[in-house]
């Protein structure tokens, strides 16, 4: 089987927790693209998480945050995180094999990374409950990373990962 499809052993994640400003060093369990689940900013102050090594801003917000974002999808290699925060936060680096899978459509909430295992050429994303879609990106097995035009865009055929950046709930359908 394909290791990207998961297996009998659960995917290992790396968890960091802290409060206030901080810097944490990251050594990923495997090189290459991954995902990161971040939560924090319960008091709605300035909250920012930036990667070390690549200097990508993963999250910047003044509201409460809970979501999953891509990590190193552009070929970079993050070596840690720099957090600007007041109050507690949690960062969990996850392998892509730990992401939820779907083959036709997926109903999600907020920022998520999901693994499409089916076939199709057009992605359609529909915001639900007055939600807003900010960005949809794809990453295929060859490492091709790109944005998809909202709310409907052509995609590469075959299995790939999607990152949806949104407020509220949404449905992603592939045809």
JSON list of C-alpha atoms in Angstrom, two decimals:
[
{"chain": "A", "resi": 1, "resn": "UNK", "atom": "CA", "xyz": [0.00, 0.00, 0.00]},
{"chain": "A", "resi": 2, "resn": "UNK", "atom": "CA", "xyz": [0.85, 3.64, -0.33]},
{"chain": "A", "resi": 3, "resn": "UNK", "atom": "CA", "xyz": [2.19, 5.07, 2.97]},
{"chain": "A", "resi": 4, "resn": "UNK", "atom": "CA", "xyz": [0.37, 8.34, 2.22]},
{"chain": "A", "resi": 5, "resn": "UNK", "atom": "CA", "xyz": [-2.90, 6.42, 2.50]},
{"chain": "A", "resi": 6, "resn": "UNK", "atom": "CA", "xyz": [-2.28, 5.72, 6.19]},
{"chain": "A", "resi": 7, "resn": "UNK", "atom": "CA", "xyz": [-1.77, 2.35, 7.79]},
{"chain": "A", "resi": 8, "resn": "UNK", "atom": "CA", "xyz": [-2.18, 0.35, 10.96]},
{"chain": "A", "resi": 9, "resn": "UNK", "atom": "CA", "xyz": [0.07, 2.57, 13.07]},
{"chain": "A", "resi": 10, "resn": "UNK", "atom": "CA", "xyz": [-1.30, 5.98, 14.00]},
{"chain": "A", "resi": 11, "resn": "UNK", "atom": "CA", "xyz": [0.56, 8.93, 12.53]},
{"chain": "A", "resi": 12, "resn": "UNK", "atom": "CA", "xyz": [2.86, 10.58, 15.04]},
{"chain": "A", "resi": 13, "resn": "UNK", "atom": "CA", "xyz": [2.32, 14.22, 15.83]},
{"chain": "A", "resi": 14, "resn": "UNK", "atom": "CA", "xyz": [4.57, 16.68, 17.66]},
{"chain": "A", "resi": 15, "resn": "UNK", "atom": "CA", "xyz": [2.83, 18.96, 20.19]},
{"chain": "A", "resi": 16, "resn": "UNK", "atom": "CA", "xyz": [4.03, 22.27, 21.62]},
{"chain": "A", "resi": 17, "resn": "UNK", "atom": "CA", "xyz": [2.18, 24.28, 24.24]},
{"chain": "A", "resi": 18, "resn": "UNK", "atom": "CA", "xyz": [2.99, 27.59, 25.81]},
{"chain": "A", "resi": 19, "resn": "UNK", "atom": "CA", "xyz": [1.70, 30.93, 26.97]},
{"chain": "A", "resi": 20, "resn": "UNK", "atom": "CA", "xyz": [2.69, 34.35, 25.74]},
{"chain": "A", "resi": 21, "resn": "UNK", "atom": "CA", "xyz": [5.51, 34.96, 23.26]},
{"chain": "A", "resi": 22, "resn": "UNK", "atom": "CA", "xyz": [7.71, 31.96, 22.56]},
{"chain": "A", "resi": 23, "resn": "UNK", "atom": "CA", "xyz": [9.98, 30.13, 20.18]},
{"chain": "A", "resi": 24, "resn": "UNK", "atom": "CA", "xyz": [9.89, 26.35, 19.77]},
{"chain": "A", "resi": 25, "resn": "UNK", "atom": "CA", "xyz": [12.26, 24.20, 17.71]},
{"chain": "A", "resi": 26, "resn": "UNK", "atom": "CA", "xyz": [10.76, 21.61, 15.37]},
{"chain": "A", "resi": 27, "resn": "UNK", "atom": "CA", "xyz": [12.35, 18.47, 13.98]},
{"chain": "A", "resi": 28, "resn": "UNK", "atom": "CA", "xyz": [9.69, 16.85, 11.80]},
{"chain": "A", "resi": 29, "resn": "UNK", "atom": "CA", "xyz": [9.32, 13.08, 11.92]},
{"chain": "A", "resi": 30, "resn": "UNK", "atom": "CA", "xyz": [9.63, 13.02, 8.12]},
{"chain": "A", "resi": 31, "resn": "UNK", "atom": "CA", "xyz": [10.83, 15.64, 5.63]},
{"chain": "A", "resi": 32, "resn": "UNK", "atom": "CA", "xyz": [8.49, 17.33, 3.21]},
{"chain": "A", "resi": 33, "resn": "UNK", "atom": "CA", "xyz": [4.98, 18.77, 3.36]},
{"chain": "A", "resi": 34, "resn": "UNK", "atom": "CA", "xyz": [2.97, 18.45, 6.56]},
{"chain": "A", "resi": 35, "resn": "UNK", "atom": "CA", "xyz": [0.14, 20.18, 8.40]},
{"chain": "A", "resi": 36, "resn": "UNK", "atom": "CA", "xyz": [-0.07, 22.12, 11.62]},
{"chain": "A", "resi": 37, "resn": "UNK", "atom": "CA", "xyz": [-3.06, 22.40, 13.99]},
{"chain": "A", "resi": 38, "resn": "UNK", "atom": "CA", "xyz": [-2.98, 25.65, 15.95]},
{"chain": "A", "resi": 39, "resn": "UNK", "atom": "CA", "xyz": [-5.19, 26.99, 18.70]},
{"chain": "A", "resi": 40, "resn": "UNK", "atom": "CA", "xyz": [-4.93, 30.06, 20.87]},
{"chain": "A", "resi": 41, "resn": "UNK", "atom": "CA", "xyz": [-5.86, 33.67, 21.45]},
{"chain": "A", "resi": 42, "resn": "UNK", "atom": "CA", "xyz": [-8.88, 33.04, 23.65]},
{"chain": "A", "resi": 43, "resn": "UNK", "atom": "CA", "xyz": [-8.82, 36.70, 24.78]},
{"chain": "A", "resi": 44, "resn": "UNK", "atom": "CA", "xyz": [-8.77, 37.97, 21.18]},
{"chain": "A", "resi": 45, "resn": "UNK", "atom": "CA", "xyz": [-5.50, 39.91, 21.24]},
{"chain": "A", "resi": 46, "resn": "UNK", "atom": "CA", "xyz": [-2.82, 39.90, 18.53]},
{"chain": "A", "resi": 47, "resn": "UNK", "atom": "CA", "xyz": [-1.85, 36.28, 17.76]},
{"chain": "A", "resi": 48, "resn": "UNK", "atom": "CA", "xyz": [0.78, 35.33, 15.20]},
{"chain": "A", "resi": 49, "resn": "UNK", "atom": "CA", "xyz": [2.60, 32.09, 14.40]},
{"chain": "A", "resi": 50, "resn": "UNK", "atom": "CA", "xyz": [5.53, 32.23, 12.01]},
{"chain": "A", "resi": 51, "resn": "UNK", "atom": "CA", "xyz": [7.78, 29.37, 10.92]},
{"chain": "A", "resi": 52, "resn": "UNK", "atom": "CA", "xyz": [11.50, 29.46, 11.60]},
{"chain": "A", "resi": 53, "resn": "UNK", "atom": "CA", "xyz": [13.70, 28.54, 8.66]},
{"chain": "A", "resi": 54, "resn": "UNK", "atom": "CA", "xyz": [11.12, 29.58, 6.06]},
{"chain": "A", "resi": 55, "resn": "UNK", "atom": "CA", "xyz": [9.65, 32.70, 7.72]},
{"chain": "A", "resi": 56, "resn": "UNK", "atom": "CA", "xyz": [6.12, 31.79, 6.54]},
{"chain": "A", "resi": 57, "resn": "UNK", "atom": "CA", "xyz": [3.34, 33.43, 8.53]},
{"chain": "A", "resi": 58, "resn": "UNK", "atom": "CA", "xyz": [1.07, 30.49, 9.34]},
{"chain": "A", "resi": 59, "resn": "UNK", "atom": "CA", "xyz": [-1.54, 32.40, 11.34]},
{"chain": "A", "resi": 60, "resn": "UNK", "atom": "CA", "xyz": [-2.06, 36.07, 12.10]},
{"chain": "A", "resi": 61, "resn": "UNK", "atom": "CA", "xyz": [-5.32, 37.16, 13.70]},
{"chain": "A", "resi": 62, "resn": "UNK", "atom": "CA", "xyz": [-6.88, 39.30, 16.40]},
{"chain": "A", "resi": 63, "resn": "UNK", "atom": "CA", "xyz": [-9.62, 36.75, 17.04]},
{"chain": "A", "resi": 64, "resn": "UNK", "atom": "CA", "xyz": [-9.74, 33.37, 18.74]},
{"chain": "A", "resi": 65, "resn": "UNK", "atom": "CA", "xyz": [-8.12, 30.77, 16.53]},
{"chain": "A", "resi": 66, "resn": "UNK", "atom": "CA", "xyz": [-8.49, 27.02, 16.06]},
{"chain": "A", "resi": 67, "resn": "UNK", "atom": "CA", "xyz": [-7.60, 25.43, 12.75]},
{"chain": "A", "resi": 68, "resn": "UNK", "atom": "CA", "xyz": [-5.28, 23.38, 10.55]},
{"chain": "A", "resi": 69, "resn": "UNK", "atom": "CA", "xyz": [-2.89, 25.02, 8.09]},
{"chain": "A", "resi": 70, "resn": "UNK", "atom": "CA", "xyz": [-0.36, 23.64, 5.58]},
{"chain": "A", "resi": 71, "resn": "UNK", "atom": "CA", "xyz": [3.29, 23.40, 6.57]},
{"chain": "A", "resi": 72, "resn": "UNK", "atom": "CA", "xyz": [6.13, 23.44, 4.01]},
{"chain": "A", "resi": 73, "resn": "UNK", "atom": "CA", "xyz": [3.87, 22.91, 1.00]},
{"chain": "A", "resi": 74, "resn": "UNK", "atom": "CA", "xyz": [6.12, 25.16, -1.08]},
{"chain": "A", "resi": 75, "resn": "UNK", "atom": "CA", "xyz": [9.18, 22.93, -0.67]},
{"chain": "A", "resi": 76, "resn": "UNK", "atom": "CA", "xyz": [10.64, 24.74, 2.35]},
{"chain": "A", "resi": 77, "resn": "UNK", "atom": "CA", "xyz": [11.78, 23.07, 5.56]},
{"chain": "A", "resi": 78, "resn": "UNK", "atom": "CA", "xyz": [10.52, 24.70, 8.76]},
{"chain": "A", "resi": 79, "resn": "UNK", "atom": "CA", "xyz": [12.74, 24.31, 11.81]},
{"chain": "A", "resi": 80, "resn": "UNK", "atom": "CA", "xyz": [10.38, 25.71, 14.42]},
{"chain": "A", "resi": 81, "resn": "UNK", "atom": "CA", "xyz": [7.75, 28.29, 15.26]},
{"chain": "A", "resi": 82, "resn": "UNK", "atom": "CA", "xyz": [7.88, 31.82, 16.59]},
{"chain": "A", "resi": 83, "resn": "UNK", "atom": "CA", "xyz": [4.71, 32.69, 18.51]},
{"chain": "A", "resi": 84, "resn": "UNK", "atom": "CA", "xyz": [3.51, 36.19, 19.38]},
{"chain": "A", "resi": 85, "resn": "UNK", "atom": "CA", "xyz": [0.67, 35.84, 21.87]},
{"chain": "A", "resi": 86, "resn": "UNK", "atom": "CA", "xyz": [-0.89, 36.78, 25.15]},
{"chain": "A", "resi": 87, "resn": "UNK", "atom": "CA", "xyz": [-2.29, 33.75, 26.92]},
{"chain": "A", "resi": 88, "resn": "UNK", "atom": "CA", "xyz": [-2.05, 30.03, 26.19]},
{"chain": "A", "resi": 89, "resn": "UNK", "atom": "CA", "xyz": [-1.52, 28.43, 22.78]},
{"chain": "A", "resi": 90, "resn": "UNK", "atom": "CA", "xyz": [-1.04, 24.97, 21.29]},
{"chain": "A", "resi": 91, "resn": "UNK", "atom": "CA", "xyz": [0.72, 23.93, 18.08]},
{"chain": "A", "resi": 92, "resn": "UNK", "atom": "CA", "xyz": [0.60, 20.38, 16.75]},
{"chain": "A", "resi": 93, "resn": "UNK", "atom": "CA", "xyz": [2.69, 19.40, 13.72]},
{"chain": "A", "resi": 94, "resn": "UNK", "atom": "CA", "xyz": [1.02, 16.53, 11.89]},
{"chain": "A", "resi": 95, "resn": "UNK", "atom": "CA", "xyz": [1.95, 14.32, 8.94]},
{"chain": "A", "resi": 96, "resn": "UNK", "atom": "CA", "xyz": [-0.36, 14.60, 5.93]},
{"chain": "A", "resi": 97, "resn": "UNK", "atom": "CA", "xyz": [-1.28, 10.94, 6.47]},
{"chain": "A", "resi": 98, "resn": "UNK", "atom": "CA", "xyz": [-3.20, 12.07, 9.59]},
{"chain": "A", "resi": 99, "resn": "UNK", "atom": "CA", "xyz": [-5.57, 14.32, 7.60]},
{"chain": "A", "resi": 100, "resn": "UNK", "atom": "CA", "xyz": [-9.21, 13.28, 7.02]},
{"chain": "A", "resi": 101, "resn": "UNK", "atom": "CA", "xyz": [-9.88, 11.67, 3.63]},
{"chain": "A", "resi": 102, "resn": "UNK", "atom": "CA", "xyz": [-12.78, 11.99, 1.17]},
{"chain": "A", "resi": 103, "resn": "UNK", "atom": "CA", "xyz": [-13.49, 10.83, -2.38]},
{"chain": "A", "resi": 104, "resn": "UNK", "atom": "CA", "xyz": [-16.38, 13.05, -3.57]},
{"chain": "A", "resi": 105, "resn": "UNK", "atom": "CA", "xyz": [-17.38, 15.71, -1.09]},
{"chain": "A", "resi": 106, "resn": "UNK", "atom": "CA", "xyz": [-16.38, 16.90, 2.38]},
{"chain": "A", "resi": 107, "resn": "UNK", "atom": "CA", "xyz": [-18.19, 19.14, 4.86]},
{"chain": "A", "resi": 108, "resn": "UNK", "atom": "CA", "xyz": [-15.72, 21.10, 6.96]},
{"chain": "A", "resi": 109, "resn": "UNK", "atom": "CA", "xyz": [-15.44, 24.01, 9.35]},
{"chain": "A", "resi": 110, "resn": "UNK", "atom": "CA", "xyz": [-12.89, 26.83, 9.43]},
{"chain": "A", "resi": 111, "resn": "UNK", "atom": "CA", "xyz": [-9.32, 26.16, 8.30]},
{"chain": "A", "resi": 112, "resn": "UNK", "atom": "CA", "xyz": [-8.70, 22.52, 7.41]},
{"chain": "A", "resi": 113, "resn": "UNK", "atom": "CA", "xyz": [-6.37, 20.29, 5.42]},
{"chain": "A", "resi": 114, "resn": "UNK", "atom": "CA", "xyz": [-8.10, 17.29, 3.84]},
{"chain": "A", "resi": 115, "resn": "UNK", "atom": "CA", "xyz": [-6.95, 14.42, 1.62]},
{"chain": "A", "resi": 116, "resn": "UNK", "atom": "CA", "xyz": [-8.87, 13.83, -1.61]},
{"chain": "A", "resi": 117, "resn": "UNK", "atom": "CA", "xyz": [-8.52, 10.18, -2.67]},
{"chain": "A", "resi": 118, "resn": "UNK", "atom": "CA", "xyz": [-10.87, 10.11, -5.67]},
{"chain": "A", "resi": 119, "resn": "UNK", "atom": "CA", "xyz": [-10.79, 11.41, -9.21]},
{"chain": "A", "resi": 120, "resn": "UNK", "atom": "CA", "xyz": [-12.15, 14.57, -10.80]},
{"chain": "A", "resi": 121, "resn": "UNK", "atom": "CA", "xyz": [-11.15, 17.79, -12.50]},
{"chain": "A", "resi": 122, "resn": "UNK", "atom": "CA", "xyz": [-13.32, 20.50, -10.93]},
{"chain": "A", "resi": 123, "resn": "UNK", "atom": "CA", "xyz": [-13.43, 21.56, -7.28]},
{"chain": "A", "resi": 124, "resn": "UNK", "atom": "CA", "xyz": [-16.49, 23.48, -6.10]},
{"chain": "A", "resi": 125, "resn": "UNK", "atom": "CA", "xyz": [-16.58, 25.01, -2.65]},
{"chain": "A", "resi": 126, "resn": "UNK", "atom": "CA", "xyz": [-19.81, 26.23, -1.07]},
{"chain": "A", "resi": 127, "resn": "UNK", "atom": "CA", "xyz": [-19.88, 28.28, 2.11]},
{"chain": "A", "resi": 128, "resn": "UNK", "atom": "CA", "xyz": [-22.65, 27.22, 4.52]},
{"chain": "A", "resi": 129, "resn": "UNK", "atom": "CA", "xyz": [-24.32, 29.16, 7.35]},
{"chain": "A", "resi": 130, "resn": "UNK", "atom": "CA", "xyz": [-23.09, 32.56, 6.05]},
{"chain": "A", "resi": 131, "resn": "UNK", "atom": "CA", "xyz": [-19.52, 31.27, 6.07]},
{"chain": "A", "resi": 132, "resn": "UNK", "atom": "CA", "xyz": [-16.74, 32.94, 4.09]},
{"chain": "A", "resi": 133, "resn": "UNK", "atom": "CA", "xyz": [-14.09, 31.22, 1.98]},
{"chain": "A", "resi": 134, "resn": "UNK", "atom": "CA", "xyz": [-10.72, 32.98, 1.88]},
{"chain": "A", "resi": 135, "resn": "UNK", "atom": "CA", "xyz": [-8.47, 30.58, 0.01]},
{"chain": "A", "resi": 136, "resn": "UNK", "atom": "CA", "xyz": [-8.31, 27.03, -1.34]},
{"chain": "A", "resi": 137, "resn": "UNK", "atom": "CA", "xyz": [-4.95, 25.49, -2.19]},
{"chain": "A", "resi": 138, "resn": "UNK", "atom": "CA", "xyz": [-3.97, 22.06, -3.48]},
{"chain": "A", "resi": 139, "resn": "UNK", "atom": "CA", "xyz": [-0.86, 19.92, -3.14]},
{"chain": "A", "resi": 140, "resn": "UNK", "atom": "CA", "xyz": [-0.50, 16.93, -5.45]},
{"chain": "A", "resi": 141, "resn": "UNK", "atom": "CA", "xyz": [1.79, 13.90, -4.93]},
{"chain": "A", "resi": 142, "resn": "UNK", "atom": "CA", "xyz": [4.41, 15.43, -7.26]},
{"chain": "A", "resi": 143, "resn": "UNK", "atom": "CA", "xyz": [4.75, 18.40, -4.92]},
{"chain": "A", "resi": 144, "resn": "UNK", "atom": "CA", "xyz": [2.82, 20.80, -7.16]},
{"chain": "A", "resi": 145, "resn": "UNK", "atom": "CA", "xyz": [1.27, 23.45, -4.91]},
{"chain": "A", "resi": 146, "resn": "UNK", "atom": "CA", "xyz": [-1.20, 26.03, -6.18]},
{"chain": "A", "resi": 147, "resn": "UNK", "atom": "CA", "xyz": [-4.27, 28.11, -5.39]},
{"chain": "A", "resi": 148, "resn": "UNK", "atom": "CA", "xyz": [-7.64, 27.13, -6.85]},
{"chain": "A", "resi": 149, "resn": "UNK", "atom": "CA", "xyz": [-9.97, 29.85, -8.08]},
{"chain": "A", "resi": 150, "resn": "UNK", "atom": "CA", "xyz": [-13.05, 30.26, -5.87]},
{"chain": "A", "resi": 151, "resn": "UNK", "atom": "CA", "xyz": [-15.72, 29.13, -5.72]},
{"chain": "A", "resi": 152, "resn": "UNK", "atom": "CA", "xyz": [-15.09, 26.72, -8.56]},
{"chain": "A", "resi": 153, "resn": "UNK", "atom": "CA", "xyz": [-11.78, 25.80, -10.12]},
{"chain": "A", "resi": 154, "resn": "UNK", "atom": "CA", "xyz": [-10.02, 23.22, -12.22]},
{"chain": "A", "resi": 155, "resn": "UNK", "atom": "CA", "xyz": [-7.67, 20.92, -10.33]},
{"chain": "A", "resi": 156, "resn": "UNK", "atom": "CA", "xyz": [-5.12, 18.28, -11.22]},
{"chain": "A", "resi": 157, "resn": "UNK", "atom": "CA", "xyz": [-6.74, 14.89, -11.56]},
{"chain": "A", "resi": 158, "resn": "UNK", "atom": "CA", "xyz": [-6.20, 12.19, -8.94]},
{"chain": "A", "resi": 159, "resn": "UNK", "atom": "CA", "xyz": [-5.43, 12.11, -5.22]},
{"chain": "A", "resi": 160, "resn": "UNK", "atom": "CA", "xyz": [-4.20, 15.33, -3.60]},
{"chain": "A", "resi": 161, "resn": "UNK", "atom": "CA", "xyz": [-4.46, 17.45, -0.50]},
{"chain": "A", "resi": 162, "resn": "UNK", "atom": "CA", "xyz": [-6.64, 20.53, -0.12]},
{"chain": "A", "resi": 163, "resn": "UNK", "atom": "CA", "xyz": [-6.17, 23.38, 2.29]},
{"chain": "A", "resi": 164, "resn": "UNK", "atom": "CA", "xyz": [-9.34, 25.39, 2.87]},
{"chain": "A", "resi": 165, "resn": "UNK", "atom": "CA", "xyz": [-9.00, 28.71, 4.68]},
{"chain": "A", "resi": 166, "resn": "UNK", "atom": "CA", "xyz": [-12.45, 29.83, 5.77]},
{"chain": "A", "resi": 167, "resn": "UNK", "atom": "CA", "xyz": [-14.66, 31.25, 8.49]},
{"chain": "A", "resi": 168, "resn": "UNK", "atom": "CA", "xyz": [-17.65, 29.07, 9.27]},
{"chain": "A", "resi": 169, "resn": "UNK", "atom": "CA", "xyz": [-18.70, 25.83, 7.63]},
{"chain": "A", "resi": 170, "resn": "UNK", "atom": "CA", "xyz": [-18.26, 24.83, 4.01]},
{"chain": "A", "resi": 171, "resn": "UNK", "atom": "CA", "xyz": [-18.61, 21.91, 1.60]},
{"chain": "A", "resi": 172, "resn": "UNK", "atom": "CA", "xyz": [-15.97, 20.96, -0.96]},
{"chain": "A", "resi": 173, "resn": "UNK", "atom": "CA", "xyz": [-17.18, 18.78, -3.85]},
{"chain": "A", "resi": 174, "resn": "UNK", "atom": "CA", "xyz": [-15.06, 17.30, -6.63]},
{"chain": "A", "resi": 175, "resn": "UNK", "atom": "CA", "xyz": [-16.55, 16.33, -10.01]}
]
